[in-house]
Short mmCIF file of C-alpha atoms and ligand atoms in Angstrom, two decimals:
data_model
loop_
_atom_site.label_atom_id
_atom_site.label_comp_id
_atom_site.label_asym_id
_atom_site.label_seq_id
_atom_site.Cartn_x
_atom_site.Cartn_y
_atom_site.Cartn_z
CA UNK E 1 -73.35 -84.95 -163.03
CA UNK E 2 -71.62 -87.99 -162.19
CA UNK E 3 -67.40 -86.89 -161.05
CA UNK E 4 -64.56 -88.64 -162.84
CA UNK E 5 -63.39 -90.68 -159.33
CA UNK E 6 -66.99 -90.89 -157.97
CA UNK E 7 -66.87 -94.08 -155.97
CA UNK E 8 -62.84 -94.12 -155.92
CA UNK E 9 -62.12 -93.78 -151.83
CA UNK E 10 -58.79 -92.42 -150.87
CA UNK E 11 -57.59 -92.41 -147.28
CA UNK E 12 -55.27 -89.56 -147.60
CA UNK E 13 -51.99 -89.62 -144.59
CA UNK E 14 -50.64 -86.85 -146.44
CA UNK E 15 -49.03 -84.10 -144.39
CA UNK E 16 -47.48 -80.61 -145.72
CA UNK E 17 -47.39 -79.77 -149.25
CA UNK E 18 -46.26 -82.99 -151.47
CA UNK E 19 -49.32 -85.08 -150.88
CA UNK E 20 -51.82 -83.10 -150.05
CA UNK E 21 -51.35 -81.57 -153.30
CA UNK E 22 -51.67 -85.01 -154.85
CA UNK E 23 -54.61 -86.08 -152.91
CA UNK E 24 -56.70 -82.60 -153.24
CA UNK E 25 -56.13 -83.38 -157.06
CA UNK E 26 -58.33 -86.75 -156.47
CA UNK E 27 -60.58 -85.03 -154.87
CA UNK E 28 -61.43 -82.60 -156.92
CA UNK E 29 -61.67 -85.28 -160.02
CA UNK E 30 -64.14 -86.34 -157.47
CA UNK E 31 -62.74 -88.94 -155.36
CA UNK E 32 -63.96 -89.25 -152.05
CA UNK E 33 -60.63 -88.00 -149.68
CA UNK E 34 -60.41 -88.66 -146.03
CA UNK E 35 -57.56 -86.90 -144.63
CA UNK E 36 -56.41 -89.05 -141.84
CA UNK E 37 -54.60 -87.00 -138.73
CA UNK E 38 -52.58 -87.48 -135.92
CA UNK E 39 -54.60 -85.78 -133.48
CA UNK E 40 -52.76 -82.70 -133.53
CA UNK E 41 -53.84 -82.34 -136.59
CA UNK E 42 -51.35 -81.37 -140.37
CA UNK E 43 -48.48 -79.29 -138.80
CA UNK E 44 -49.77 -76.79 -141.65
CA UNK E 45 -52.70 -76.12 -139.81
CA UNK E 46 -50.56 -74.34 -137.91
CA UNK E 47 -47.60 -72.74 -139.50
CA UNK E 48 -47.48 -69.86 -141.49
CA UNK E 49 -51.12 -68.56 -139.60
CA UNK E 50 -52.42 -65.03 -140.76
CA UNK E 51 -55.29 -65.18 -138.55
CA UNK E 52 -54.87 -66.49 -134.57
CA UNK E 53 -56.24 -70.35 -134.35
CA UNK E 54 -57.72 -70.45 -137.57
CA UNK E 55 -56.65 -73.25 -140.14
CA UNK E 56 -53.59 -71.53 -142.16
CA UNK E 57 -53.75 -70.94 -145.81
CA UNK E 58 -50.84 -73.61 -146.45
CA UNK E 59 -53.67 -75.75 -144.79
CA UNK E 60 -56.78 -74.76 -146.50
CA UNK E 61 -55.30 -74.15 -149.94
CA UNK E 62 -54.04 -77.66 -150.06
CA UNK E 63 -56.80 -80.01 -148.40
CA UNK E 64 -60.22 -78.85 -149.93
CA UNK E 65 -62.85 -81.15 -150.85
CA UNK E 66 -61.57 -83.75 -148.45
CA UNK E 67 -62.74 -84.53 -145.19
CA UNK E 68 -60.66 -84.89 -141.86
CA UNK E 69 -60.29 -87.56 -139.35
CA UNK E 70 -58.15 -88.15 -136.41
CA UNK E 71 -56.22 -91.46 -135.36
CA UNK E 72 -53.68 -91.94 -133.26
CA UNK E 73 -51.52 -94.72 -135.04
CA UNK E 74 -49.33 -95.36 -132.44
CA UNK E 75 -51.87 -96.46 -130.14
CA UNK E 76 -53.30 -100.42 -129.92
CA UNK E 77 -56.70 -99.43 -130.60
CA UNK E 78 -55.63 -97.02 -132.97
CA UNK E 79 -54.21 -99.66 -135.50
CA UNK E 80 -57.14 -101.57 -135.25
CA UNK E 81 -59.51 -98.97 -136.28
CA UNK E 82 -56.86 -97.93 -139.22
CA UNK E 83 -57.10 -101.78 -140.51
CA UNK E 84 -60.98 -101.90 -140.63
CA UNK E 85 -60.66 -97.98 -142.73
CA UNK E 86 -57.86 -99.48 -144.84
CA UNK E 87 -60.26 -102.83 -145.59
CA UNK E 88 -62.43 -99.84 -147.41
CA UNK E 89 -60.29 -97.68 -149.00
CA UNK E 90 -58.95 -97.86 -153.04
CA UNK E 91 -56.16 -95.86 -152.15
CA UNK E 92 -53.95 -95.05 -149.28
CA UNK E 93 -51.59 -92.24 -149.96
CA UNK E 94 -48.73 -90.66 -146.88
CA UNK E 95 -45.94 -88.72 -147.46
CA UNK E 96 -44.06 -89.43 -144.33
CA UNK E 97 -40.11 -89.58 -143.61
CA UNK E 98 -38.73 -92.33 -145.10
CA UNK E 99 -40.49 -95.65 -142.63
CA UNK E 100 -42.24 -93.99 -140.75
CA UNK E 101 -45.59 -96.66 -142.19
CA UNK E 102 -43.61 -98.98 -141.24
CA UNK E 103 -42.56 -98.40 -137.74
CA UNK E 104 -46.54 -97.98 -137.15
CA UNK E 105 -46.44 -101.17 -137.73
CA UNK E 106 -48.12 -101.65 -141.47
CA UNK E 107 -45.28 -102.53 -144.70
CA UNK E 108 -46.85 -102.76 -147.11
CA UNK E 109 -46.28 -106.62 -147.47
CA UNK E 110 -49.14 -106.02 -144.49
CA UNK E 111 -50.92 -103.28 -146.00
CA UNK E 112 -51.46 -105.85 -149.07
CA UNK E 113 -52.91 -108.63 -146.88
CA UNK E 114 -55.57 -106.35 -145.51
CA UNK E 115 -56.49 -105.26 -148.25
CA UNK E 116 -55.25 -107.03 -151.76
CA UNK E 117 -56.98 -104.14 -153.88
CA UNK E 118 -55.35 -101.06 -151.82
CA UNK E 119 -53.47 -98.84 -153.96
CA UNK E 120 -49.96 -97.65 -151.59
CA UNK E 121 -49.14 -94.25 -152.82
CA UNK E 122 -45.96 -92.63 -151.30
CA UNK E 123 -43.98 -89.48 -151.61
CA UNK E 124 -40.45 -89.47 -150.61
CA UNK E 125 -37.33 -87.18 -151.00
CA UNK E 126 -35.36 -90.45 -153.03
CA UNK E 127 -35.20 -93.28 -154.35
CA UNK E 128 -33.58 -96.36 -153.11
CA UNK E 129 -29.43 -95.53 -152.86
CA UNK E 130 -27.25 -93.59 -150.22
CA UNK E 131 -30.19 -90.93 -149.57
CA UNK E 132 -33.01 -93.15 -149.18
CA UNK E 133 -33.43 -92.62 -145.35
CA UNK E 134 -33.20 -88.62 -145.88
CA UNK E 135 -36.21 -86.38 -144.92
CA UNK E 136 -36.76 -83.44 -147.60
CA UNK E 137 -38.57 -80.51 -148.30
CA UNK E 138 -39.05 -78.76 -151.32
CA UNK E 139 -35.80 -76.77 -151.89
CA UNK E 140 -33.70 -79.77 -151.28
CA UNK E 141 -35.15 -81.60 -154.30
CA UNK E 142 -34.83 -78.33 -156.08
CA UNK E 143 -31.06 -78.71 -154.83
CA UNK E 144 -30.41 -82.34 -155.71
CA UNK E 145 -32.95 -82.60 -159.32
CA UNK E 146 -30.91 -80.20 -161.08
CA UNK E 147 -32.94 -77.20 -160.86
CA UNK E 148 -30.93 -74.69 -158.75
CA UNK E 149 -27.75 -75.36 -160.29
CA UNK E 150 -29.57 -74.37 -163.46
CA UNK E 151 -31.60 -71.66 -161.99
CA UNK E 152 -29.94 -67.58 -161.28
CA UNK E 153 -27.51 -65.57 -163.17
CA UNK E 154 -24.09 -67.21 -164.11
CA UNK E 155 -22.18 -64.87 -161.73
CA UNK E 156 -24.86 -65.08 -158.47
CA UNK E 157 -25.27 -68.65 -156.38
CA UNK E 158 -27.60 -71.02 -157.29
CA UNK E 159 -31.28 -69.99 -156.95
CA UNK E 160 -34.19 -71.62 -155.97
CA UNK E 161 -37.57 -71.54 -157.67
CA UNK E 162 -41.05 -69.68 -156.48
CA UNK E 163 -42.35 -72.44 -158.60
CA UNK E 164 -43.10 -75.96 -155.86
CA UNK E 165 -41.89 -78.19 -157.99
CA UNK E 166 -40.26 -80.55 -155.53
CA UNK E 167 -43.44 -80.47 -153.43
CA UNK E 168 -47.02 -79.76 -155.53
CA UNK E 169 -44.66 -80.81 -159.01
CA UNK E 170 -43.98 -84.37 -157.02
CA UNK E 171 -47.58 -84.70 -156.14
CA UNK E 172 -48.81 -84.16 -159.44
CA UNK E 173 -46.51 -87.36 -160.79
CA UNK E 174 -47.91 -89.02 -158.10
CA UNK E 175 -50.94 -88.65 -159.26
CA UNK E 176 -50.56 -89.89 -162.56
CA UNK E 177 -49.33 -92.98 -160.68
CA UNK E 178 -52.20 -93.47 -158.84
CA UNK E 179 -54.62 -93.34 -161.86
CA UNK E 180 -52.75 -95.52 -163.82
CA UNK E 181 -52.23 -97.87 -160.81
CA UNK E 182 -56.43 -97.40 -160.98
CA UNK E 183 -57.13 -98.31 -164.49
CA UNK E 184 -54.32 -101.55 -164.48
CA UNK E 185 -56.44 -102.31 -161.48
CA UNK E 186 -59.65 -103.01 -163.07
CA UNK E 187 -57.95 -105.37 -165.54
CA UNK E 188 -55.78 -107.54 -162.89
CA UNK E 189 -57.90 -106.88 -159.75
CA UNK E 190 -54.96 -105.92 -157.85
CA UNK E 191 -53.67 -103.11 -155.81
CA UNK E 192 -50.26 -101.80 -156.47
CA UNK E 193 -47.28 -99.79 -155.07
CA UNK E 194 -46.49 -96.14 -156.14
CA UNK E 195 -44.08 -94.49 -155.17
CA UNK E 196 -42.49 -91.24 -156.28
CA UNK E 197 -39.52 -89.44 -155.28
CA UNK E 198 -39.27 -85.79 -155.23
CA UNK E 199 -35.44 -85.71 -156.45
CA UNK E 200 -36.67 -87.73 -159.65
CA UNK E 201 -39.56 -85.55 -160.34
CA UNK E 202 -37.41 -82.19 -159.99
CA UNK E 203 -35.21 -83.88 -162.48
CA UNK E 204 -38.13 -84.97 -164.92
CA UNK E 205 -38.83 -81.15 -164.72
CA UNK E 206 -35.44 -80.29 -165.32
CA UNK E 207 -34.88 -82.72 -168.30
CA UNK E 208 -33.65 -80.26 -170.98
CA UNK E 209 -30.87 -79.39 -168.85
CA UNK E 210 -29.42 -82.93 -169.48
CA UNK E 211 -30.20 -82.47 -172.87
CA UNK E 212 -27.73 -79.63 -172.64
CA UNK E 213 -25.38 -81.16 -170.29
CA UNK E 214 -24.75 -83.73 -173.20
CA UNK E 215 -24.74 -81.04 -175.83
CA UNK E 216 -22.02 -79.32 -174.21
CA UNK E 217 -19.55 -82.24 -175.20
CA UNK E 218 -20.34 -81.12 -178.66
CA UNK E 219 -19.22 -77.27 -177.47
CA UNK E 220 -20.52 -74.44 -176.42
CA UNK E 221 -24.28 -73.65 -176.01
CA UNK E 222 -24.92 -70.54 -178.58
CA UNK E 223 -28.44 -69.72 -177.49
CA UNK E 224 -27.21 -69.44 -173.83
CA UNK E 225 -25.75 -65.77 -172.90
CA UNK E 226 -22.62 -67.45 -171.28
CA UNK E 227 -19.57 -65.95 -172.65
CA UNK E 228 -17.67 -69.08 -171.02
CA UNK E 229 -18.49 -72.88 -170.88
CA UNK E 230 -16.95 -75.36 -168.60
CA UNK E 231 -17.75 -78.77 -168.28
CA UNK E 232 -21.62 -78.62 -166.50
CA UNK E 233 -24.85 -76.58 -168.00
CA UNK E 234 -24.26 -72.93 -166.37
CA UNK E 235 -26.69 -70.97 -165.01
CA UNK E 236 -28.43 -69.16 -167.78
CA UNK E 237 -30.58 -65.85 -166.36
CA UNK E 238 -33.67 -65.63 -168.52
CA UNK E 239 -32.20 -67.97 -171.60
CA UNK E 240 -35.71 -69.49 -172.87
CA UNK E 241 -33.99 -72.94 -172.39
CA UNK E 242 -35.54 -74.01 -176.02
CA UNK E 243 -34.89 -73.13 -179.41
CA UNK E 244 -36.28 -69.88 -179.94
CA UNK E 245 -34.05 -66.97 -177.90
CA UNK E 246 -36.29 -65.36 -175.33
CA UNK E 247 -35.76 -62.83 -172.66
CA UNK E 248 -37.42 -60.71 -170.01
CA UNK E 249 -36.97 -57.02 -171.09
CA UNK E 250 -37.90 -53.68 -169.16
CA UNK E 251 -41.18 -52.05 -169.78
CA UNK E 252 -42.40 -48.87 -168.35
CA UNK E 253 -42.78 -47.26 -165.34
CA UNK E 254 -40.15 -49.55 -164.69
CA UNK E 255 -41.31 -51.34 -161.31
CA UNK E 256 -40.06 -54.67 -160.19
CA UNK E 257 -42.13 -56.73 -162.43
CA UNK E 258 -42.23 -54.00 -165.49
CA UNK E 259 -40.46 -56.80 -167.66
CA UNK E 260 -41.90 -58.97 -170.56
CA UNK E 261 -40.71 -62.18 -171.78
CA UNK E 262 -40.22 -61.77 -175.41
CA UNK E 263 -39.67 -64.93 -177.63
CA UNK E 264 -38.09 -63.86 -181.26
CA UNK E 265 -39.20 -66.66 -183.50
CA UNK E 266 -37.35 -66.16 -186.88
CA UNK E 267 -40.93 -65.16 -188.52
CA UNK E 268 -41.17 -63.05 -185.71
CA UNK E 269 -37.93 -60.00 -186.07
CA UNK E 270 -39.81 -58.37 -189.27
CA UNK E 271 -42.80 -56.90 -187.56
CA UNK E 272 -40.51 -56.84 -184.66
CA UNK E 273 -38.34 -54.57 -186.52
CA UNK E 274 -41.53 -51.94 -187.67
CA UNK E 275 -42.67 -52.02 -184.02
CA UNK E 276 -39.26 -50.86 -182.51
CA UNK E 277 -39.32 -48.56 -185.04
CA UNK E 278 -35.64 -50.10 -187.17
CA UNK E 279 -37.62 -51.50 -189.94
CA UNK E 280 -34.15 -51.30 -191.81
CA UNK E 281 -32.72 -53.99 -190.00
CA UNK E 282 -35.27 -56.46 -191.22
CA UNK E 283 -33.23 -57.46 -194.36
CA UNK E 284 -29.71 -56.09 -192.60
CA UNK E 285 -27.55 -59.05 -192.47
CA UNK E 286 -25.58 -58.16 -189.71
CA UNK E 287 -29.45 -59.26 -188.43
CA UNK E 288 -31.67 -60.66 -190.73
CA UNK E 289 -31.21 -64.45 -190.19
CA UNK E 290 -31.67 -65.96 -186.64
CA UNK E 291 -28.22 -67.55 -187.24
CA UNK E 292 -26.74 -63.69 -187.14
CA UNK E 293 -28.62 -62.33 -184.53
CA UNK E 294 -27.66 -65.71 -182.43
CA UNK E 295 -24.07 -64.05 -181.61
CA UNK E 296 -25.56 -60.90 -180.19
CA UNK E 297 -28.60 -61.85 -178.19
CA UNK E 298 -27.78 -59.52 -175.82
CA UNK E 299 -27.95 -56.80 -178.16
CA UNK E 300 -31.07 -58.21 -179.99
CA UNK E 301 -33.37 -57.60 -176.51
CA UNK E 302 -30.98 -54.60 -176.01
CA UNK E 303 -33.14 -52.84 -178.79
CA UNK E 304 -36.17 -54.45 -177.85
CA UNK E 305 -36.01 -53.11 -174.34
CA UNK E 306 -35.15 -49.33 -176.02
CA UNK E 307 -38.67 -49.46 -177.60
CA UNK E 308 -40.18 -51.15 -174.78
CA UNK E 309 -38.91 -49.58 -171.79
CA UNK E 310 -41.31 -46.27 -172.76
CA UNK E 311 -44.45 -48.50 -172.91
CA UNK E 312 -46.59 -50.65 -170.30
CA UNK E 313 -46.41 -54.37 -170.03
CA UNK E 314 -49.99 -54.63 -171.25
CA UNK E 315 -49.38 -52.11 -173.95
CA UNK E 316 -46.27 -54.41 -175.16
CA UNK E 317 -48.09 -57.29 -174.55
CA UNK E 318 -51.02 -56.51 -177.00
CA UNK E 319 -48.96 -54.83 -179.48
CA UNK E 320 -46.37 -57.71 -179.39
CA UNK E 321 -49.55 -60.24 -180.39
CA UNK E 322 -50.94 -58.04 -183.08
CA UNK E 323 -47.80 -59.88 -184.80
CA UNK E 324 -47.97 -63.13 -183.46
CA UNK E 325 -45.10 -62.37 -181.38
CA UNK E 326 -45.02 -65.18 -178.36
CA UNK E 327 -44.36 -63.04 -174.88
CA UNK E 328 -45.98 -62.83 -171.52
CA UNK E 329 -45.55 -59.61 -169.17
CA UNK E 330 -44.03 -60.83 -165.46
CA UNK E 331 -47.35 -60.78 -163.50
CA UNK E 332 -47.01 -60.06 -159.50
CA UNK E 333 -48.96 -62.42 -157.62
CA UNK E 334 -51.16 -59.35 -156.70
CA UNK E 335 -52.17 -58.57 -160.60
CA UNK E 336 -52.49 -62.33 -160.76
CA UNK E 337 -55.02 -62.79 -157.55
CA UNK E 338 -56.92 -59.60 -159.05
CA UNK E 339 -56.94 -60.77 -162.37
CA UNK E 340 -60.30 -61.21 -164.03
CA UNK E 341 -59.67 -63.56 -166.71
CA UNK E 342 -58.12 -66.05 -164.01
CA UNK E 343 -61.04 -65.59 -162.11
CA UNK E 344 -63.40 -66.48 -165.11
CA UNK E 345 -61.71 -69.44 -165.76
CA UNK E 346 -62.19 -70.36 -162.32
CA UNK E 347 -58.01 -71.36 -161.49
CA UNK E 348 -58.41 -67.86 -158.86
CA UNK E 349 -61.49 -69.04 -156.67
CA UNK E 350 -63.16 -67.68 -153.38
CA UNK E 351 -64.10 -70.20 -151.10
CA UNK E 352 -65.83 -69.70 -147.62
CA UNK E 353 -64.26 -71.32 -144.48
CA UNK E 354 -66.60 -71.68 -141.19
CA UNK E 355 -63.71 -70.02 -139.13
CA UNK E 356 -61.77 -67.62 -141.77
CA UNK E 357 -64.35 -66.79 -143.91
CA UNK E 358 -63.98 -66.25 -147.11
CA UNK E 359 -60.71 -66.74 -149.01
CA UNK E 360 -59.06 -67.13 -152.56
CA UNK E 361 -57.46 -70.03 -153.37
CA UNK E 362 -56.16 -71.71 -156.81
CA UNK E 363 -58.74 -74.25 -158.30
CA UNK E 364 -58.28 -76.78 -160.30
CA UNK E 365 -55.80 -76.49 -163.32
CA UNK E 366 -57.39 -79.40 -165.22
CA UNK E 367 -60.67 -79.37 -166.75
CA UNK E 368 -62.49 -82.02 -167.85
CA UNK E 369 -65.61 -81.53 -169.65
CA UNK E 370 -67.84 -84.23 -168.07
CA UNK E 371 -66.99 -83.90 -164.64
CA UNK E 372 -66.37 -79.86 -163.76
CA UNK E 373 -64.23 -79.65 -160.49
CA UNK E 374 -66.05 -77.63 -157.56
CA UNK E 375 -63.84 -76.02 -154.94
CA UNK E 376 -65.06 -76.34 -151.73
CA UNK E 377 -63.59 -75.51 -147.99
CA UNK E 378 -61.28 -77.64 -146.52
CA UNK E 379 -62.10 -79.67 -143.50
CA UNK E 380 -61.57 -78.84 -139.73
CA UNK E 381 -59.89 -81.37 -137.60
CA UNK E 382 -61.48 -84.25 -137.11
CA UNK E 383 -64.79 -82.94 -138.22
CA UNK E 384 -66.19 -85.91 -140.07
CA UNK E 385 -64.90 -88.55 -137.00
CA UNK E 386 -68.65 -88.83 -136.70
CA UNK E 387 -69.72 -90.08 -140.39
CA UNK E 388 -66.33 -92.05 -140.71
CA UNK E 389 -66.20 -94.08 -137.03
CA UNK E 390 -69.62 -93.48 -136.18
CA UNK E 391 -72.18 -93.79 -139.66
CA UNK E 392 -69.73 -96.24 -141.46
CA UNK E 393 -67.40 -97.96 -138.57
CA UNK E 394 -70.81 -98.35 -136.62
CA UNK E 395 -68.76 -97.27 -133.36
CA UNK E 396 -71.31 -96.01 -130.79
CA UNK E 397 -71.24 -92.61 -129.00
CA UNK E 398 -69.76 -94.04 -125.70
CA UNK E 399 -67.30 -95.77 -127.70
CA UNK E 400 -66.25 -92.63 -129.69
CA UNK E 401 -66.35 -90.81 -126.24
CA UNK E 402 -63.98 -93.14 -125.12
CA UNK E 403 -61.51 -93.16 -127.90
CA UNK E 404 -61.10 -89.32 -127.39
CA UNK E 405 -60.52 -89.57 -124.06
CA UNK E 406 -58.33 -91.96 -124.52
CA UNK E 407 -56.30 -89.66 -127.21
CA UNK E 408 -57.17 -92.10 -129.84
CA UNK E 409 -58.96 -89.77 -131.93
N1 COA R 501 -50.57 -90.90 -135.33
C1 COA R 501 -49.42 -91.03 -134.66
N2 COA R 501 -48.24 -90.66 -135.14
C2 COA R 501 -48.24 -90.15 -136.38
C3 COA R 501 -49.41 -89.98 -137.15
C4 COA R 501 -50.62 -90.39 -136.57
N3 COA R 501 -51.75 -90.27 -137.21
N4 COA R 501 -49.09 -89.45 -138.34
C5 COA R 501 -47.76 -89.28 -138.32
N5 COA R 501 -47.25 -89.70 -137.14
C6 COA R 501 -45.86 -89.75 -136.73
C7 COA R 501 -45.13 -90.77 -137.56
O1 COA R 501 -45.35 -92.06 -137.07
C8 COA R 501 -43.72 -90.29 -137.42
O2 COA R 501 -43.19 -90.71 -136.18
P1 COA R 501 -41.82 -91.57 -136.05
O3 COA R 501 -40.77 -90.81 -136.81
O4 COA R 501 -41.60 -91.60 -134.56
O5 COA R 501 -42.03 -92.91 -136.62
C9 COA R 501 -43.92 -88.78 -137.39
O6 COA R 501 -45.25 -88.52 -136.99
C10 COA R 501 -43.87 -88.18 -138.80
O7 COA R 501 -42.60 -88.04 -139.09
P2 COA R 501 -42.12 -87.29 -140.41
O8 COA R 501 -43.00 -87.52 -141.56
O9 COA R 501 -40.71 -87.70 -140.56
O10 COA R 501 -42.33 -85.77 -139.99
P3 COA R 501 -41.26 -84.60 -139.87
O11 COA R 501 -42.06 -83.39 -139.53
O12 COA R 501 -40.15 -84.95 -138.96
O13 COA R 501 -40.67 -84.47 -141.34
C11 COA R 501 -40.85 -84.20 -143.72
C12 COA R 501 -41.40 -83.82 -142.35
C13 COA R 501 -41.70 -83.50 -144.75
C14 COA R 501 -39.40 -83.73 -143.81
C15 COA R 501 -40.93 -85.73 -143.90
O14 COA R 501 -42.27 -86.13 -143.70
C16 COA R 501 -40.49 -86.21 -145.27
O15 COA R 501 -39.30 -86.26 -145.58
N6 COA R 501 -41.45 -86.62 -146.11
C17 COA R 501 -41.19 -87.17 -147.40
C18 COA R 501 -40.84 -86.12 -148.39
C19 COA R 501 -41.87 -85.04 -148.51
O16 COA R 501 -43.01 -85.28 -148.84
N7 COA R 501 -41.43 -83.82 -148.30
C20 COA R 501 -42.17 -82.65 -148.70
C21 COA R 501 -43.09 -82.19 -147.74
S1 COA R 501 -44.01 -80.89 -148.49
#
């Protein structure tokens, strides 16, 4: 079956998390990926290692489907080779500190002259401003987009996310960019910058908290459990953030992640009512009407959590959807890599690596029904210099032998 991106050639500079999150994405829609590498290869290949010189999981979880190829850039013959790869690429994607294409010597002013189609992708921590020349890694965009302000109880210190959503959440605007940068493409023939910053994308993620931050001028914010309100959204515990009040109660035997996130809709406190056993309080008006109950919350998953606290998660879970009742028990990452249904649905994958063997990883989280994504093992370094300088460059074998010699590849 033909993929999505079949034909669409990316030549991926990526590095760490950001991009290669982005570019693995392309790949899987079927996109042909060349990871270009220093030739020291993604720093992830080596950091965070579980097994001695063997491709870490932050590597091979990020990078499958592509292949790899080395380049030095900051050698002579090293540019040349990259302008005769970027002559046949549709996309070039890097996330590298801010300039660092440039001081190899390619702006994209150049990049466009070699190749008027070429697609720039780039990652960064900002936009243009006072940070613009910052590096940054994921909890610094979750610092400066709003989430960690926004994130922990109101009496702890800000709190950052297990969520990547500066990192993987920034790739995956990125590559929305990209395929939109595709499809204007085949109506004006022309390549295109993209560029996405991981500050803006934490803050596209954190949108309802400006919602709230403007609310606030209108008073206080009800559905929060604050007891106080200054001047900036407060960090709100397990608030649902929407309309609907939601919370993460206790369930039994009362481990760290015995909790379920319960979501009382206003159709929803009725059955809620039989289930923890106070059908009276169904028509009570001291709680009948979701503008009653919205004063004592805290009390509202109070009673919740007595009923729930003697039962199991999965026990809560299914009785709580008998009724309709939206919740979902706090799954460990354990119970989620050993979960069947995941595993079905092909998002918790095993995948067989020539050096680890085999491994789970998470597939692809969108499906599309004509072109099924297939996980496959990420590359080792440099393995496909061969079919990229070799089969398609037309380099001989003396001149490859040279090049590595040389530390070019
Ligand atoms: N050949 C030769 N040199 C290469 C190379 C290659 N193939 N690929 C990269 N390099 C060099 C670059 O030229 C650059 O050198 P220079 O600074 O002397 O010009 C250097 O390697 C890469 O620098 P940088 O990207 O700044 O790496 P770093 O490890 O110091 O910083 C980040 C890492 C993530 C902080 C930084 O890349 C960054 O801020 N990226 C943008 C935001 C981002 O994506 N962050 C999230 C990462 S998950």
């Amino acid at each position: 079956m033909r993929k999505a991106l079949e034909g669409v050639r990316v030549l991926d500079m990526t590095h760490v998390q950001s991009g290669p999150s982005a570019t693995q994405i392309l790949a899987w829609l079927g996109a042909d990926v060349v990871k270009l590498e220093a030739t020291t290869g993604d720093i992830t290949r080596k950091q965070l290692r579980d097994l001695p010189d063997v491709d870490s999981l932050y590597f091979t979880m990020l990078n499958s489907n592509k292949r790899s190829i080395t380049l030095n850039m900051k050698s002579d013959k090293g540019k040349q080779l990259f302008v005769d790869l970027v002559k046949k690429f549709d996309i070039l994607a890097e996330n590298f500190g801010p300039g660092a294409v440039d001081r190899m010597g390619f702006p994209w002013e150049k990049l466009q002259e070699i190749n008027p189609k070429l697609i720039y992708a780039s990652i960064k921590g900002f936009g243009d401003g006072p940070y613009k020349f910052y590096k940054a890694y994921e909890v610094v965009a979750q610092a400066m987009g709003g989430s960690m302000s926004t994130t922990g109880f109101p009496d702890g210190p800000p709190l950052a996310t297990g969520a990547q959503i500066g990192d993987s959440g920034t790739g995956m605007h990125a590559v929305a960019g990209i395929l939109a940068a595709l499809y204007q493409r085949e109506h004006t023939g022309q390549g295109q910058r993209v560029t996405v910053a991981m500050q803006h994308a934490v803050l596209n993620l954190c949108r309802v908290k400006l919602r709230d931050q403007q609310r606030l001028a209108h008073g206080p914010l009800n559905e929060y459990p604050n007891k106080e309100f200054g001047d900036e959204v407060p960090r709100s515990a397990n608030a649902s953030g929407g309309g609907q009040p939601g919370w993460a109660i206790k369930c039994a035997p009362g481990g760290p992640n015995d909790y379920i996130y319960v979501i009382v809709q206003p159709v929803g406190w009725a059955p809620i009512t039989q289930l923890i056993g106070r059908p009276e309080l169904a028509n009570d008006p001291d709680w009948a009407t979701p503008e009653v109950r919205l004063g004592k919350l805290d009390k509202m998953f109070q009673l919740i959590e007595d009923w729930s606290a003697d039962h199991d998660k999965w026990e809560v879970l299914a009785k709580l959807n008998e009724h309709n009742i939206p919740c979902g028990p706090i799954l460990s990452t354990k119970e989620i890599i050993e979960d069947e249904s995941l595993a079905d649905n092909e998002i918790v994958v095993k995948v067989d690596h020539p050096e680890r063997g085999e491994f789970t990883t998470v597939g692809m989280p969108i499906k599309l029904s004509d072109s099924p994504a297939e996980v496959r093992r990420s590359p080792l370094l440099g393995e496909h210099n061969q079919e990229i300088y070799g089969n398609e460059l037309g380099l001989s074998e003396s001149d490859m032998a040279e090049l590595k010699a040389s530390g070019v590849i």
